[in-house]
XYZ file of N, CA and C in Angstrom:
528
model
N 0.820 -1.192 0.003
C 0.000 0.004 0.002
C 0.866 1.260 0.000
N 2.019 1.202 0.679
C 2.891 2.373 0.717
C 3.423 2.719 -0.665
N 3.647 1.725 -1.528
C 4.102 2.018 -2.889
C 3.027 2.757 -3.667
N 1.752 2.411 -3.422
C 0.657 3.137 -4.058
C 0.607 4.578 -3.568
N 0.739 4.750 -2.251
C 0.745 6.117 -1.702
C 1.948 6.911 -2.215
N 3.105 6.265 -2.367
C 4.277 6.948 -2.911
C 4.032 7.404 -4.345
N 3.412 6.534 -5.141
C 3.200 6.865 -6.552
C 2.224 8.027 -6.733
N 1.280 8.194 -5.827
C 0.341 9.311 -5.965
C 0.720 10.496 -5.086
N 1.826 10.389 -4.370
C 2.334 11.529 -3.597
C 1.719 11.704 -2.220
N 1.082 10.671 -1.684
C 0.474 10.756 -0.352
C 1.260 9.955 0.673
N 2.571 9.977 0.573
C 3.436 9.232 1.480
C 4.675 10.081 1.723
N 5.117 10.117 2.952
C 6.361 10.795 3.275
C 7.032 10.024 4.394
N 8.330 10.101 4.479
C 9.060 9.394 5.519
C 10.109 10.303 6.117
N 10.570 9.895 7.291
C 11.547 10.681 8.026
C 12.436 9.692 8.772
N 13.741 9.905 8.681
C 14.685 9.052 9.379
C 15.553 9.937 10.276
N 15.587 9.612 11.557
C 16.311 10.428 12.532
C 17.177 9.569 13.426
N 18.244 10.170 13.925
C 19.039 9.579 14.999
C 18.927 10.517 16.186
N 18.505 9.949 17.331
C 18.251 10.734 18.524
C 19.192 10.267 19.627
N 19.748 11.209 20.350
C 20.704 10.855 21.414
C 19.967 10.557 22.719
N 19.188 9.504 22.700
C 18.442 9.046 23.858
C 18.267 7.534 23.704
N 18.186 6.816 24.797
C 18.003 5.371 24.703
C 16.566 5.054 24.301
N 16.411 3.899 23.669
C 15.109 3.504 23.125
C 14.051 3.386 24.209
N 14.397 2.810 25.354
C 13.432 2.631 26.431
C 12.932 3.985 26.957
N 13.840 4.946 27.040
C 13.459 6.280 27.517
C 12.544 6.975 26.514
N 12.839 6.811 25.225
C 11.972 7.406 24.186
C 10.591 6.790 24.210
N 10.514 5.473 24.374
C 9.216 4.793 24.463
C 8.449 5.285 25.688
N 9.144 5.439 26.792
C 8.505 5.935 28.011
C 7.961 7.346 27.825
N 8.748 8.216 27.202
C 8.307 9.601 27.001
C 7.180 9.697 25.988
N 7.232 8.875 24.949
C 6.124 8.858 23.985
C 4.840 8.329 24.620
N 4.970 7.323 25.486
C 3.773 6.774 26.117
C 3.153 7.741 27.118
N 3.940 8.684 27.622
C 3.383 9.695 28.523
C 2.429 10.641 27.811
N 2.647 10.874 26.530
C 1.814 11.831 25.792
C 0.905 11.147 24.775
N 0.781 9.807 24.867
C -0.042 9.058 23.932
C -1.180 8.370 24.655
N -2.388 8.596 24.195
C -3.570 7.921 24.710
C -3.677 6.580 24.002
N -3.662 5.499 24.768
C -3.684 4.158 24.188
C -5.042 3.882 23.542
N -5.011 3.503 22.283
C -6.214 3.129 21.550
C -5.815 2.088 20.518
N -6.782 1.551 19.802
C -6.463 0.533 18.813
C -5.823 1.173 17.574
N -5.270 0.346 16.713
C -4.517 0.866 15.570
C -5.395 1.430 14.467
N -6.695 1.181 14.498
C -7.578 1.750 13.475
C -8.129 3.105 13.908
N -7.843 3.515 15.120
C -8.271 4.785 15.680
C -9.782 4.930 15.733
N -10.482 3.788 15.782
C -11.920 3.803 15.967
C -12.173 3.598 17.442
N -12.846 4.531 18.049
C -13.070 4.447 19.485
C -14.385 5.136 19.810
N -14.985 4.737 20.903
C -16.201 5.419 21.355
C -15.865 6.734 22.035
N -14.616 6.934 22.375
C -14.178 8.171 23.025
C -13.752 9.146 21.949
N -14.392 10.295 21.901
C -14.031 11.321 20.927
C -12.695 11.940 21.302
N -11.981 12.442 20.321
C -10.679 13.051 20.557
C -10.774 14.258 21.469
N -11.852 15.008 21.375
C -11.975 16.225 22.187
C -12.227 15.913 23.665
N -12.586 14.665 23.982
C -12.831 14.306 25.383
C -11.635 13.634 26.043
N -10.570 13.422 25.291
C -9.354 12.835 25.849
C -8.664 13.913 26.685
N -8.091 13.571 27.839
C -7.398 14.583 28.655
C -6.344 15.350 27.848
N -6.154 16.598 28.179
C -5.295 17.477 27.376
C -3.813 17.144 27.486
N -3.401 16.334 28.444
C -1.984 15.998 28.527
C -1.543 15.057 27.417
N -2.509 14.414 26.753
C -2.199 13.509 25.650
C -2.237 14.287 24.332
N -1.124 14.251 23.609
C -1.036 14.900 22.303
C -1.404 13.961 21.166
N -1.193 12.668 21.387
C -1.395 11.675 20.339
C -2.284 10.560 20.857
N -2.832 9.808 19.924
C -3.514 8.575 20.263
C -2.950 7.478 19.384
N -2.861 6.281 19.928
C -2.303 5.189 19.151
C -1.730 4.096 20.018
N -0.808 3.328 19.437
C -0.199 2.189 20.114
C 1.315 2.311 20.066
N 1.951 1.962 21.184
C 3.409 1.986 21.260
C 3.863 0.625 21.753
N 4.707 -0.040 20.948
C 5.304 -1.319 21.326
C 6.783 -1.104 21.621
N 7.506 -2.202 21.796
C 8.924 -2.089 22.141
C 9.788 -1.520 21.026
N 9.489 -1.866 19.764
C 10.319 -1.338 18.700
C 9.527 -0.722 17.551
N 8.271 -0.406 17.773
C 7.492 0.293 16.751
C 6.320 1.014 17.410
N 5.769 1.955 16.665
C 4.606 2.678 17.170
C 3.738 3.099 16.001
N 2.461 3.296 16.296
C 1.489 3.844 15.352
C 0.788 4.967 16.106
N 0.956 6.179 15.611
C 0.404 7.348 16.282
C -0.394 8.197 15.319
N -1.306 8.940 15.881
C -2.051 9.952 15.145
C -2.312 11.082 16.129
N -2.052 12.302 15.691
C -2.298 13.433 16.576
C -3.792 13.519 16.873
N -4.103 13.739 18.111
C -5.519 13.814 18.468
C -6.060 15.190 18.117
N -7.322 15.212 17.794
C -7.972 16.471 17.454
C -8.319 17.244 18.702
N -8.186 18.532 18.614
C -8.627 19.422 19.686
C -10.088 19.760 19.443
N -10.640 20.560 20.329
C -12.073 20.847 20.274
C -12.468 21.583 18.991
N -11.669 22.535 18.519
C -12.036 23.309 17.338
C -11.259 22.920 16.085
N -10.613 21.781 16.052
C -9.908 21.302 14.869
C -10.902 20.624 13.940
N -11.661 21.404 13.206
C -12.731 20.840 12.390
C -12.203 20.320 11.057
N -11.374 21.080 10.373
C -10.925 20.701 9.039
C -9.523 20.109 9.026
N -9.084 19.532 10.102
C -7.738 18.978 10.171
C -7.799 17.471 9.938
N -7.026 17.007 8.977
C -6.916 15.578 8.685
C -5.491 15.162 9.022
N -5.279 14.715 10.218
C -3.924 14.382 10.649
C -3.491 13.046 10.068
N -2.225 12.941 9.633
C -1.751 11.672 9.066
C -1.461 10.643 10.146
N -1.411 9.390 9.727
C -1.031 8.299 10.610
C 0.488 8.172 10.531
N 1.119 8.110 11.693
C 2.582 7.998 11.760
C 2.941 6.599 12.234
N 3.614 5.848 11.381
C 4.090 4.511 11.737
C 5.609 4.594 11.876
N 6.107 4.239 13.039
C 7.527 4.375 13.291
C 8.169 3.077 13.740
N 9.444 2.940 13.403
C 10.247 1.793 13.822
C 11.439 2.344 14.603
N 11.719 1.732 15.725
C 12.823 2.161 16.587
C 13.907 1.094 16.606
N 15.152 1.538 16.544
C 16.283 0.615 16.714
C 17.328 1.298 17.576
N 17.931 0.511 18.454
C 18.843 1.051 19.468
C 20.288 0.794 19.061
N 21.128 1.835 19.156
C 22.563 1.735 18.914
C 23.279 2.426 20.068
N 23.675 1.668 21.064
C 24.369 2.169 22.263
C 23.588 3.306 22.917
N 24.012 4.563 22.753
C 23.340 5.687 23.408
C 22.406 6.443 22.462
N 22.315 6.022 21.226
C 21.437 6.701 20.267
C 20.338 5.750 19.817
N 19.267 6.364 19.353
C 18.123 5.598 18.843
C 17.857 6.059 17.415
N 17.742 5.127 16.512
C 17.372 5.435 15.144
C 15.852 5.293 15.003
N 15.241 6.319 14.454
C 13.784 6.330 14.298
C 13.467 6.499 12.820
N 12.673 5.590 12.269
C 12.195 5.711 10.898
C 10.688 5.847 10.967
N 10.165 6.957 10.451
C 8.730 7.261 10.562
C 8.146 7.403 9.175
N 6.988 6.783 8.952
C 6.239 6.880 7.694
C 4.955 7.649 7.962
N 4.632 8.582 7.115
C 3.425 9.392 7.232
C 2.499 9.032 6.078
N 1.316 8.517 6.406
C 0.322 8.145 5.404
C -1.045 8.685 5.819
N -1.952 8.856 4.876
C -3.294 9.300 5.255
C -4.072 8.184 5.941
N -5.019 8.540 6.806
C -5.863 7.507 7.422
C -6.745 6.814 6.385
N -7.187 5.613 6.711
C -7.994 4.807 5.788
C -9.276 5.531 5.386
N -9.926 6.171 6.329
C -11.210 6.813 6.022
C -11.044 8.007 5.093
N -9.885 8.639 5.090
C -9.665 9.745 4.179
C -9.445 9.266 2.748
N -8.994 8.030 2.581
C -8.846 7.446 1.252
C -10.171 6.811 0.803
N -10.927 6.298 1.734
C -12.184 5.620 1.439
C -13.248 6.596 0.918
N -13.229 7.838 1.385
C -14.231 8.833 0.980
C -14.195 9.108 -0.523
N -13.039 9.418 -1.150
C -13.049 9.635 -2.602
C -13.491 8.403 -3.397
N -13.184 7.216 -2.904
C -13.620 5.997 -3.593
C -15.141 5.908 -3.585
N -15.760 6.225 -2.458
C -17.231 6.229 -2.407
C -17.820 7.289 -3.326
N -17.192 8.442 -3.402
C -17.680 9.505 -4.288
C -17.634 9.040 -5.739
N -16.562 8.396 -6.146
C -16.445 7.899 -7.521
C -17.511 6.841 -7.807
N -17.682 5.907 -6.875
C -18.692 4.861 -7.092
C -20.097 5.429 -7.168
N -20.394 6.371 -6.296
C -21.725 6.987 -6.301
C -21.955 7.786 -7.593
N -20.952 8.524 -8.049
C -21.128 9.295 -9.279
C -21.251 8.394 -10.502
N -20.510 7.271 -10.523
C -20.659 6.323 -11.641
C -22.051 5.703 -11.657
N -22.579 5.417 -10.494
C -23.933 4.877 -10.404
C -24.955 5.878 -10.939
N -24.772 7.145 -10.608
C -25.688 8.169 -11.115
C -25.556 8.380 -12.612
N -24.339 8.327 -13.138
C -24.124 8.521 -14.569
C -24.794 7.417 -15.371
N -24.712 6.193 -14.877
C -25.317 5.070 -15.581
C -26.838 5.209 -15.602
N -27.439 5.731 -14.548
C -28.895 5.812 -14.460
C -29.484 7.068 -15.070
N -28.688 8.055 -15.419
C -29.204 9.305 -15.987
C -29.165 9.216 -17.515
N -30.280 9.574 -18.152
C -30.392 9.514 -19.606
C -29.881 10.799 -20.262
N -30.009 11.933 -19.583
C -29.626 13.229 -20.155
C -28.103 13.366 -20.121
N -27.487 13.653 -21.283
C -26.036 13.730 -21.395
C -25.465 14.943 -20.673
N -26.210 16.055 -20.649
C -25.710 17.256 -19.976
C -25.613 17.045 -18.466
N -26.584 16.369 -17.882
C -26.542 16.086 -16.451
C -25.441 15.087 -16.105
N -25.184 14.122 -17.005
C -24.122 13.155 -16.729
C -22.760 13.849 -16.713
N -22.572 14.864 -17.564
C -21.332 15.640 -17.532
C -21.188 16.377 -16.213
N -22.287 16.881 -15.709
C -22.273 17.556 -14.411
C -21.876 16.600 -13.292
N -22.333 15.356 -13.374
C -21.985 14.367 -12.353
C -20.580 13.801 -12.514
N -19.900 14.188 -13.568
C -18.477 13.851 -13.711
C -17.616 14.988 -13.168
N -18.007 16.219 -13.448
C -17.200 17.382 -13.094
C -17.201 17.624 -11.568
N -18.353 17.600 -10.952
C -18.450 17.908 -9.529
C -17.669 16.897 -8.667
N -17.836 15.591 -8.856
C -16.991 14.659 -8.072
C -15.505 14.788 -8.367
N -15.155 15.110 -9.614
C -13.743 15.290 -9.950
C -13.156 16.463 -9.172
N -13.886 17.548 -9.056
C -13.418 18.703 -8.289
C -13.270 18.335 -6.811
N -14.219 17.606 -6.277
C -14.161 17.180 -4.872
C -12.951 16.272 -4.631
N -12.714 15.320 -5.522
C -11.611 14.382 -5.345
C -10.266 15.076 -5.471
N -10.127 15.983 -6.433
C -8.871 16.703 -6.601
C -8.587 17.586 -5.401
N -9.611 18.260 -4.897
C -9.398 19.109 -3.708
C -9.055 18.246 -2.485
N -9.687 17.096 -2.344
C -9.374 16.181 -1.239
C -7.928 15.700 -1.331
N -7.454 15.428 -2.528
C -6.069 14.991 -2.732
C -5.082 16.056 -2.251
N -5.309 17.302 -2.641
C -4.372 18.351 -2.240
C -4.458 18.655 -0.742
N -5.616 18.497 -0.152
C -5.750 18.671 1.298
C -4.963 17.589 2.018
N -5.097 16.331 1.577
C -4.366 15.234 2.209
C -2.852 15.405 2.052
N -2.439 15.851 0.882
C -1.010 16.062 0.642
C -0.463 17.154 1.548
N -1.213 18.229 1.714
C -0.790 19.316 2.598
C -0.739 18.864 4.055
N -1.716 18.068 4.483
C -1.757 17.614 5.865
C -0.625 16.637 6.175
N -0.202 15.846 5.207
C 0.940 14.957 5.438
C 2.210 15.773 5.600
N 2.391 16.782 4.752
C 3.567 17.656 4.907
C 3.548 18.374 6.239
N 2.371 18.867 6.639
C 2.248 19.568 7.919
C 2.476 18.632 9.091
N 1.965 17.405 9.011
C 2.173 16.437 10.077
C 3.645 16.070 10.245
N 4.343 15.926 9.129
C 5.776 15.644 9.199
C 6.526 16.809 9.823
N 6.210 18.005 9.396
C 6.873 19.204 9.925
C 6.618 19.349 11.432
N 5.372 19.167 11.852
C 5.036 19.299 13.273
C 5.725 18.235 14.126
N 5.721 16.984 13.667
C 6.349 15.919 14.454
C 7.860 16.100 14.517
N 8.444 16.547 13.407
C 9.883 16.816 13.391
C 10.241 17.946 14.349
N 9.360 18.911 14.480
C 9.576 20.007 15.416
C 9.355 19.599 16.856
N 8.418 18.697 17.118
C 8.101 18.283 18.482
C 9.047 17.232 19.041
N 9.669 16.453 18.181
C 10.523 15.365 18.652
C 11.686 15.837 19.523
N 12.375 16.931 19.221
C 13.424 17.390 20.159
C 12.871 17.775 21.537
N 11.660 18.297 21.589
C 11.047 18.627 22.879
C 10.673 17.370 23.668
N 10.278 16.345 22.941
C 9.943 15.076 23.602
C 11.206 14.433 24.173
N 12.315 14.562 23.460
C 13.547 13.863 23.839
C 14.501 14.698 24.683
N 14.104 15.878 25.111
C 14.974 16.687 25.974
C 15.244 15.940 27.269
N 16.419 16.217 27.836
C 16.782 15.533 29.097
C 15.821 15.931 30.215
N 15.530 17.203 30.304
C 14.576 17.705 31.283
C 13.498 18.465 30.522
N 12.435 17.784 30.123
C 11.434 18.458 29.295
C 10.732 19.578 30.057
N 10.313 20.554 29.287
C 9.572 21.669 29.861
C 8.206 21.186 30.309
N 7.655 21.794 31.359
C 6.308 21.370 31.787
C 5.279 21.740 30.738
N 4.263 20.921 30.651
C 3.189 21.164 29.700
C 2.306 22.277 30.267
N 2.071 23.327 29.488
C 1.256 24.426 30.026
C -0.191 24.003 30.184
N -0.830 24.473 31.226
C -2.257 24.207 31.448
C -3.015 25.497 31.177
N -4.091 25.360 30.476
C -4.892 26.527 30.104
C -6.159 26.581 30.902
């Protein structure tokens, strides 16, 4: 699936070496991660998760699957899924992270295409069938660029936050 995402431009990766031991990084990530299943389907809404958690997902001994949790007013934010692999080398940890869109963000354009094809087949008027081709095409193209922008933004944000997570004495989390 990652090769498909690479070919259409909805995949990004990041490889880092961090001067912290793997166990300490896992411990610090688990402090700010709300444990949930890997599909991110839960009865608990993101806005009801305590504010000390920045991410939701699963963290194992040498890999993790994370997704930034939504805040209360994050209406149009489509955060990417971050899949990471950890490997330990003495005092440093190598982290390889893949950024991909969530399944539901890919499933939506597929449903739009199927629904528009169903309508085109059932409509006899040629002018209306052209309309049912153009409108879904505009929606799918705009969805593609939104997903591409959100993957770039997710990579940038995580790359910026990782040094703060791995500081020897992290700053306290502000309470509002």
